[in-house]
Amino acid sequence: MMKIRIMRRLALIAAITRPEDRTNEPAFNDQIAFYGPMHGVIWNMLHLVSRLSPHNIARQTMAIFSNHDPEDTLRRLTPDDIKDICRFYQRHSSRVGALNDLTHIIGKELLQKVQTPTLVIHSREDRSVPFSHAEWSLAQIPHAELCKSGFTGHFYWVGSDYQRAVIRGGVINRPRPRSQKTLARLRRKERKTPSMTSGPGSRAHSYDPPPASPIFFENGGGVIGRDRGYTVAKAGIIAL
């Protein structure tokens, strides 16, 4: 039995914490199809569209990831927000990591073992990962509290509510485009880092990177950042 060393604080951001419900959720089959064998081709097309028609891809993105009215959302987005959405499609996308997020298994017993103070950041308008996952986390984790993100749904880092969440949680880093050299370095570091996931055939490992040296993983890779004493978990990966 591996000993688990608890982190000081934990943040779950738009996280899938009740994966057994995923197959019954409206977006699940579409997400599985999107990350199918043709994902690389589709992603390259989205990359191109993000450069040719930024407003259209922003509108379509909000329609997919948020339950809020897309036209109203688009009116409320700033030019910088639209640029950030486009940059999302201009970064590396990990098909394997995303499928791991969609199909991993977490029992409620694991959530109940989390004793560290936990901040659950989630939007009620998240169309990709329903708010019920946040409610489940709050019900199972003893010292959890909620910070609601806003009208942009799963794209929590876009829009005016982003700053409020930053002030409340102090843990979110706005995604930045990375050079191919930087991506290669991060992937090498990821391979050397002990696994933080709990899923089929895996065991929970403890890892506490020094606060002065944040470790970032690309899509679906586990811990996405370390800032102000928080360990940040994304898309269903639980970091203990």
C-alpha atoms as a printed R data frame, in Angstrom:
    type eleno elety resid chain resno       x      y       z
1   ATOM     1    CA   MET     A     1   0.000  0.000   0.000
2   ATOM     2    CA   MET     A     2   1.536  3.294  -1.054
3   ATOM     3    CA   LYS     A     3   1.593  6.107   1.464
4   ATOM     4    CA   ILE     A     4  -0.095  9.292   0.262
5   ATOM     5    CA   ARG     A     5   1.354 12.604   1.387
6   ATOM     6    CA   ILE     A     6  -1.345 15.286   1.424
7   ATOM     7    CA   MET     A     7  -0.675 18.652  -0.211
8   ATOM     8    CA   ARG     A     8  -1.294 21.875   1.686
9   ATOM     9    CA   ARG     A     9  -4.224 22.956  -0.486
10  ATOM    10    CA   LEU     A    10  -6.023 21.607  -3.536
11  ATOM    11    CA   ALA     A    11  -8.011 23.272  -6.314
12  ATOM    12    CA   LEU     A    12 -10.345 21.340  -8.620
13  ATOM    13    CA   ILE     A    13 -11.066 23.403 -11.727
14  ATOM    14    CA   ALA     A    14 -13.952 22.236 -13.947
15  ATOM    15    CA   ALA     A    15 -12.964 18.743 -12.848
16  ATOM    16    CA   ILE     A    16 -14.595 15.414 -13.696
17  ATOM    17    CA   THR     A    17 -15.014 13.887 -10.252
18  ATOM    18    CA   ARG     A    18 -17.922 11.545 -10.937
19  ATOM    19    CA   PRO     A    19 -16.863  9.796 -14.144
20  ATOM    20    CA   GLU     A    20 -19.422  7.008 -13.771
21  ATOM    21    CA   ASP     A    21 -22.083  9.559 -14.779
22  ATOM    22    CA   ARG     A    22 -20.269 10.631 -17.930
23  ATOM    23    CA   THR     A    23 -21.786  8.075 -20.281
24  ATOM    24    CA   ASN     A    24 -25.256  9.472 -19.533
25  ATOM    25    CA   GLU     A    25 -24.281 13.093 -20.157
26  ATOM    26    CA   PRO     A    26 -25.277 14.721 -23.472
27  ATOM    27    CA   ALA     A    27 -21.759 15.870 -24.396
28  ATOM    28    CA   PHE     A    28 -19.975 12.580 -23.671
29  ATOM    29    CA   ASN     A    29 -20.410 10.829 -27.033
30  ATOM    30    CA   ASP     A    30 -19.521 13.996 -28.933
31  ATOM    31    CA   GLN     A    31 -16.350 14.368 -26.874
32  ATOM    32    CA   ILE     A    32 -15.332 10.749 -27.471
33  ATOM    33    CA   ALA     A    33 -15.908 11.226 -31.221
34  ATOM    34    CA   PHE     A    34 -13.933 14.484 -31.262
35  ATOM    35    CA   TYR     A    35 -10.918 12.725 -29.773
36  ATOM    36    CA   GLY     A    36 -11.184  9.818 -32.198
37  ATOM    37    CA   PRO     A    37  -8.584  8.722 -34.788
38  ATOM    38    CA   MET     A    38  -9.125 11.877 -36.888
39  ATOM    39    CA   HIS     A    39  -8.479 14.245 -33.984
40  ATOM    40    CA   GLY     A    40  -5.154 15.461 -35.370
41  ATOM    41    CA   VAL     A    41  -6.723 16.442 -38.697
42  ATOM    42    CA   ILE     A    42  -9.664 18.162 -37.006
43  ATOM    43    CA   TRP     A    43  -7.349 20.048 -34.647
44  ATOM    44    CA   ASN     A    44  -5.254 21.336 -37.555
45  ATOM    45    CA   MET     A    45  -8.430 22.577 -39.242
46  ATOM    46    CA   LEU     A    46  -9.514 24.368 -36.064
47  ATOM    47    CA   HIS     A    47  -6.045 25.879 -35.831
48  ATOM    48    CA   LEU     A    48  -6.474 27.305 -39.339
49  ATOM    49    CA   VAL     A    49 -10.009 28.593 -38.698
50  ATOM    50    CA   SER     A    50  -8.867 30.283 -35.483
51  ATOM    51    CA   ARG     A    51  -6.481 32.378 -37.578
52  ATOM    52    CA   LEU     A    52  -8.865 33.091 -40.450
53  ATOM    53    CA   SER     A    53 -12.114 33.713 -38.549
54  ATOM    54    CA   PRO     A    54 -11.525 34.456 -34.846
55  ATOM    55    CA   HIS     A    55 -15.066 35.658 -34.061
56  ATOM    56    CA   ASN     A    56 -16.722 32.641 -35.658
57  ATOM    57    CA   ILE     A    57 -14.577 30.140 -33.807
58  ATOM    58    CA   ALA     A    58 -15.156 32.038 -30.549
59  ATOM    59    CA   ARG     A    59 -18.926 31.840 -31.114
60  ATOM    60    CA   GLN     A    60 -18.795 28.119 -31.904
61  ATOM    61    CA   THR     A    61 -16.537 27.444 -28.920
62  ATOM    62    CA   MET     A    62 -18.922 29.140 -26.512
63  ATOM    63    CA   ALA     A    63 -21.855 27.214 -28.024
64  ATOM    64    CA   ILE     A    64 -20.011 23.952 -27.318
65  ATOM    65    CA   PHE     A    65 -18.538 24.670 -23.895
66  ATOM    66    CA   SER     A    66 -21.158 26.933 -22.283
67  ATOM    67    CA   ASN     A    67 -24.924 26.798 -21.792
68  ATOM    68    CA   HIS     A    68 -25.083 30.597 -21.933
69  ATOM    69    CA   ASP     A    69 -26.518 32.218 -25.070
70  ATOM    70    CA   PRO     A    70 -23.585 32.296 -27.559
71  ATOM    71    CA   GLU     A    71 -24.523 35.673 -29.029
72  ATOM    72    CA   ASP     A    72 -24.735 37.304 -25.603
73  ATOM    73    CA   THR     A    73 -21.465 35.659 -24.623
74  ATOM    74    CA   LEU     A    74 -19.759 36.989 -27.742
75  ATOM    75    CA   ARG     A    75 -20.983 40.512 -26.995
76  ATOM    76    CA   ARG     A    76 -19.501 40.298 -23.500
77  ATOM    77    CA   LEU     A    77 -16.101 39.038 -24.617
78  ATOM    78    CA   THR     A    78 -13.257 41.483 -25.119
79  ATOM    79    CA   PRO     A    79 -10.863 41.347 -28.094
80  ATOM    80    CA   ASP     A    80  -8.270 39.841 -25.741
81  ATOM    81    CA   ASP     A    81 -10.750 37.125 -24.708
82  ATOM    82    CA   ILE     A    82 -11.291 36.206 -28.358
83  ATOM    83    CA   LYS     A    83  -7.533 36.074 -28.888
84  ATOM    84    CA   ASP     A    84  -7.224 33.745 -25.903
85  ATOM    85    CA   ILE     A    85  -9.858 31.411 -27.356
86  ATOM    86    CA   CYS     A    86  -7.991 31.346 -30.664
87  ATOM    87    CA   ARG     A    87  -4.706 30.630 -28.906
88  ATOM    88    CA   PHE     A    88  -6.334 27.580 -27.338
89  ATOM    89    CA   TYR     A    89  -6.617 26.052 -30.828
90  ATOM    90    CA   GLN     A    90  -3.068 27.065 -31.677
91  ATOM    91    CA   ARG     A    91  -1.556 24.953 -28.899
92  ATOM    92    CA   HIS     A    92  -0.788 21.260 -28.669
93  ATOM    93    CA   SER     A    93  -3.778 18.971 -28.077
94  ATOM    94    CA   SER     A    94  -3.204 15.581 -26.452
95  ATOM    95    CA   ARG     A    95  -5.711 12.998 -27.677
96  ATOM    96    CA   VAL     A    96  -4.455 10.366 -25.228
97  ATOM    97    CA   GLY     A    97  -4.611 12.778 -22.299
98  ATOM    98    CA   ALA     A    98  -8.114 13.913 -23.180
99  ATOM    99    CA   LEU     A    99  -9.390 10.338 -23.478
100 ATOM   100    CA   ASN     A   100  -7.852  9.591 -20.085
101 ATOM   101    CA   ASP     A   101  -9.793 12.525 -18.648
102 ATOM   102    CA   LEU     A   102 -13.013 11.231 -20.203
103 ATOM   103    CA   THR     A   103 -12.678  7.602 -19.131
104 ATOM   104    CA   HIS     A   104 -10.751  7.577 -15.830
105 ATOM   105    CA   ILE     A   105 -12.289  6.169 -12.654
106 ATOM   106    CA   ILE     A   106 -12.502  7.887  -9.256
107 ATOM   107    CA   GLY     A   107 -14.341  6.304  -6.358
108 ATOM   108    CA   LYS     A   108 -15.992  8.473  -3.737
109 ATOM   109    CA   GLU     A   109 -13.712  6.807  -1.183
110 ATOM   110    CA   LEU     A   110 -10.754  8.612  -2.771
111 ATOM   111    CA   LEU     A   111 -12.498 11.980  -2.568
112 ATOM   112    CA   GLN     A   112 -13.443 11.361   1.044
113 ATOM   113    CA   LYS     A   113  -9.771 10.782   1.898
114 ATOM   114    CA   VAL     A   114  -8.872 14.319   0.824
115 ATOM   115    CA   GLN     A   115  -8.336 16.181   4.091
116 ATOM   116    CA   THR     A   116  -6.542 19.230   2.721
117 ATOM   117    CA   PRO     A   117  -8.547 22.468   2.189
118 ATOM   118    CA   THR     A   118 -10.009 22.244  -1.313
119 ATOM   119    CA   LEU     A   119 -11.326 24.962  -3.602
120 ATOM   120    CA   VAL     A   120 -13.825 23.732  -6.214
121 ATOM   121    CA   ILE     A   121 -13.935 26.150  -9.163
122 ATOM   122    CA   HIS     A   122 -16.790 25.392 -11.548
123 ATOM   123    CA   SER     A   123 -19.428 27.156 -13.643
124 ATOM   124    CA   ARG     A   124 -23.131 26.368 -13.461
125 ATOM   125    CA   GLU     A   125 -23.149 26.993 -17.211
126 ATOM   126    CA   ASP     A   126 -20.412 24.473 -17.981
127 ATOM   127    CA   ARG     A   127 -21.739 22.425 -20.878
128 ATOM   128    CA   SER     A   128 -18.718 20.147 -21.148
129 ATOM   129    CA   VAL     A   129 -18.511 19.015 -17.506
130 ATOM   130    CA   PRO     A   130 -21.873 19.599 -15.761
131 ATOM   131    CA   PHE     A   131 -22.042 21.435 -12.447
132 ATOM   132    CA   SER     A   132 -23.168 18.192 -10.799
133 ATOM   133    CA   HIS     A   133 -19.492 17.169 -10.667
134 ATOM   134    CA   ALA     A   134 -18.744 20.202  -8.501
135 ATOM   135    CA   GLU     A   135 -21.707 19.376  -6.251
136 ATOM   136    CA   TRP     A   136 -20.409 15.818  -5.910
137 ATOM   137    CA   SER     A   137 -16.945 17.090  -4.948
138 ATOM   138    CA   LEU     A   138 -18.420 19.441  -2.353
139 ATOM   139    CA   ALA     A   139 -20.500 16.615  -0.886
140 ATOM   140    CA   GLN     A   140 -17.607 14.152  -0.632
141 ATOM   141    CA   ILE     A   141 -14.543 16.255   0.242
142 ATOM   142    CA   PRO     A   142 -14.704 17.238   3.934
143 ATOM   143    CA   HIS     A   143 -13.045 20.671   3.678
144 ATOM   144    CA   ALA     A   144 -14.201 21.827   0.248
145 ATOM   145    CA   GLU     A   145 -15.714 25.161  -0.706
146 ATOM   146    CA   LEU     A   146 -17.070 26.508  -3.984
147 ATOM   147    CA   CYS     A   147 -15.871 29.340  -6.187
148 ATOM   148    CA   LYS     A   148 -18.240 29.795  -9.129
149 ATOM   149    CA   SER     A   149 -16.745 30.680 -12.479
150 ATOM   150    CA   GLY     A   150 -18.874 32.495 -15.018
151 ATOM   151    CA   PHE     A   151 -20.857 32.621 -18.232
152 ATOM   152    CA   THR     A   152 -18.086 31.156 -20.407
153 ATOM   153    CA   GLY     A   153 -18.661 27.711 -18.889
154 ATOM   154    CA   HIS     A   154 -15.792 25.257 -19.291
155 ATOM   155    CA   PHE     A   155 -13.565 28.044 -20.636
156 ATOM   156    CA   TYR     A   156 -13.236 29.381 -17.091
157 ATOM   157    CA   TRP     A   157 -10.153 31.449 -17.974
158 ATOM   158    CA   VAL     A   158 -12.008 33.616 -20.513
159 ATOM   159    CA   GLY     A   159 -14.324 36.534 -19.720
160 ATOM   160    CA   SER     A   160 -14.871 39.095 -16.993
161 ATOM   161    CA   ASP     A   161 -15.548 36.465 -14.309
162 ATOM   162    CA   TYR     A   162 -12.006 35.152 -14.708
163 ATOM   163    CA   GLN     A   163 -10.550 37.987 -12.624
164 ATOM   164    CA   ARG     A   164 -13.076 37.372  -9.840
165 ATOM   165    CA   ALA     A   165 -12.074 33.712  -9.705
166 ATOM   166    CA   VAL     A   166  -8.400 34.683  -9.618
167 ATOM   167    CA   ILE     A   167  -8.986 37.031  -6.701
168 ATOM   168    CA   ARG     A   168 -11.078 34.397  -4.907
169 ATOM   169    CA   GLY     A   169  -8.809 31.436  -5.519
170 ATOM   170    CA   GLY     A   170  -5.476 32.937  -6.446
171 ATOM   171    CA   VAL     A   171  -4.647 29.777  -8.346
172 ATOM   172    CA   ILE     A   172  -5.490 30.097 -12.023
173 ATOM   173    CA   ASN     A   173  -2.927 30.893 -14.677
174 ATOM   174    CA   ARG     A   174  -4.304 32.075 -18.027
175 ATOM   175    CA   PRO     A   175  -3.090 29.601 -20.686
176 ATOM   176    CA   ARG     A   176  -0.240 30.937 -22.809
177 ATOM   177    CA   PRO     A   177   0.897 29.823 -26.255
178 ATOM   178    CA   ARG     A   178   4.114 27.845 -26.002
179 ATOM   179    CA   SER     A   179   6.898 27.355 -28.507
180 ATOM   180    CA   GLN     A   180   7.623 23.885 -29.847
181 ATOM   181    CA   LYS     A   181  10.915 23.930 -27.925
182 ATOM   182    CA   THR     A   182   9.091 24.691 -24.674
183 ATOM   183    CA   LEU     A   183   6.485 21.988 -25.354
184 ATOM   184    CA   ALA     A   184   9.224 19.417 -25.942
185 ATOM   185    CA   ARG     A   185  10.906 20.371 -22.665
186 ATOM   186    CA   LEU     A   186   7.617 20.129 -20.748
187 ATOM   187    CA   ARG     A   187   6.838 16.718 -22.215
188 ATOM   188    CA   ARG     A   188  10.277 15.440 -21.161
189 ATOM   189    CA   LYS     A   189   9.644 16.772 -17.655
190 ATOM   190    CA   GLU     A   190   6.192 15.139 -17.624
191 ATOM   191    CA   ARG     A   191   7.675 11.735 -18.455
192 ATOM   192    CA   LYS     A   192  10.092 12.073 -15.529
193 ATOM   193    CA   THR     A   193   7.387 13.188 -13.082
194 ATOM   194    CA   PRO     A   194   5.605 10.593 -10.865
195 ATOM   195    CA   SER     A   195   2.043  9.952 -11.972
196 ATOM   196    CA   MET     A   196  -0.638 12.041 -10.255
197 ATOM   197    CA   THR     A   197  -3.592 10.195 -11.719
198 ATOM   198    CA   SER     A   198  -5.963  7.676 -10.258
199 ATOM   199    CA   GLY     A   199  -7.369  5.434 -12.940
200 ATOM   200    CA   PRO     A   200  -7.428  1.881 -14.246
201 ATOM   201    CA   GLY     A   201  -4.101  0.243 -13.605
202 ATOM   202    CA   SER     A   202  -2.610  3.251 -11.851
203 ATOM   203    CA   ARG     A   203  -1.895  4.126  -8.228
204 ATOM   204    CA   ALA     A   204  -1.877  7.493  -6.543
205 ATOM   205    CA   HIS     A   205   1.591  8.949  -6.076
206 ATOM   206    CA   SER     A   206   2.618 11.948  -4.036
207 ATOM   207    CA   TYR     A   207   4.626 14.743  -5.567
208 ATOM   208    CA   ASP     A   208   5.184 18.224  -4.194
209 ATOM   209    CA   PRO     A   209   7.014 20.466  -6.686
210 ATOM   210    CA   PRO     A   210   8.736 23.494  -5.158
211 ATOM   211    CA   PRO     A   211   6.566 26.627  -5.320
212 ATOM   212    CA   ALA     A   212   9.336 28.532  -7.088
213 ATOM   213    CA   SER     A   213   9.363 26.047  -9.975
214 ATOM   214    CA   PRO     A   214   5.841 25.536 -11.354
215 ATOM   215    CA   ILE     A   215   5.379 22.414 -13.439
216 ATOM   216    CA   PHE     A   216   2.874 22.677 -16.282
217 ATOM   217    CA   PHE     A   217   1.428 19.734 -18.165
218 ATOM   218    CA   GLU     A   218  -0.369 20.050 -21.482
219 ATOM   219    CA   ASN     A   219  -4.003 19.053 -22.011
220 ATOM   220    CA   GLY     A   220  -5.062 16.095 -19.898
221 ATOM   221    CA   GLY     A   221  -1.717 15.822 -18.162
222 ATOM   222    CA   GLY     A   222  -2.638 16.151 -14.499
223 ATOM   223    CA   VAL     A   223  -1.385 19.051 -12.410
224 ATOM   224    CA   ILE     A   224  -1.524 22.180 -14.576
225 ATOM   225    CA   GLY     A   225   0.200 24.568 -12.235
226 ATOM   226    CA   ARG     A   226   1.406 25.408  -8.788
227 ATOM   227    CA   ASP     A   227   0.801 28.924  -7.520
228 ATOM   228    CA   ARG     A   228   0.446 30.520  -4.082
229 ATOM   229    CA   GLY     A   229   0.562 27.183  -2.292
230 ATOM   230    CA   TYR     A   230  -2.182 25.496  -4.328
231 ATOM   231    CA   THR     A   231  -1.890 22.333  -6.293
232 ATOM   232    CA   VAL     A   232  -4.190 22.780  -9.269
233 ATOM   233    CA   ALA     A   233  -6.004 19.818 -10.780
234 ATOM   234    CA   LYS     A   234  -7.883 20.009 -14.048
235 ATOM   235    CA   ALA     A   235 -10.451 17.942 -15.894
236 ATOM   236    CA   GLY     A   236 -10.906 15.137 -13.444
237 ATOM   237    CA   ILE     A   237  -7.329 14.505 -12.364
238 ATOM   238    CA   ILE     A   238  -7.095 14.403  -8.575
239 ATOM   239    CA   ALA     A   239  -3.752 15.522  -7.132
240 ATOM   240    CA   LEU     A   240  -3.219 14.482  -3.512
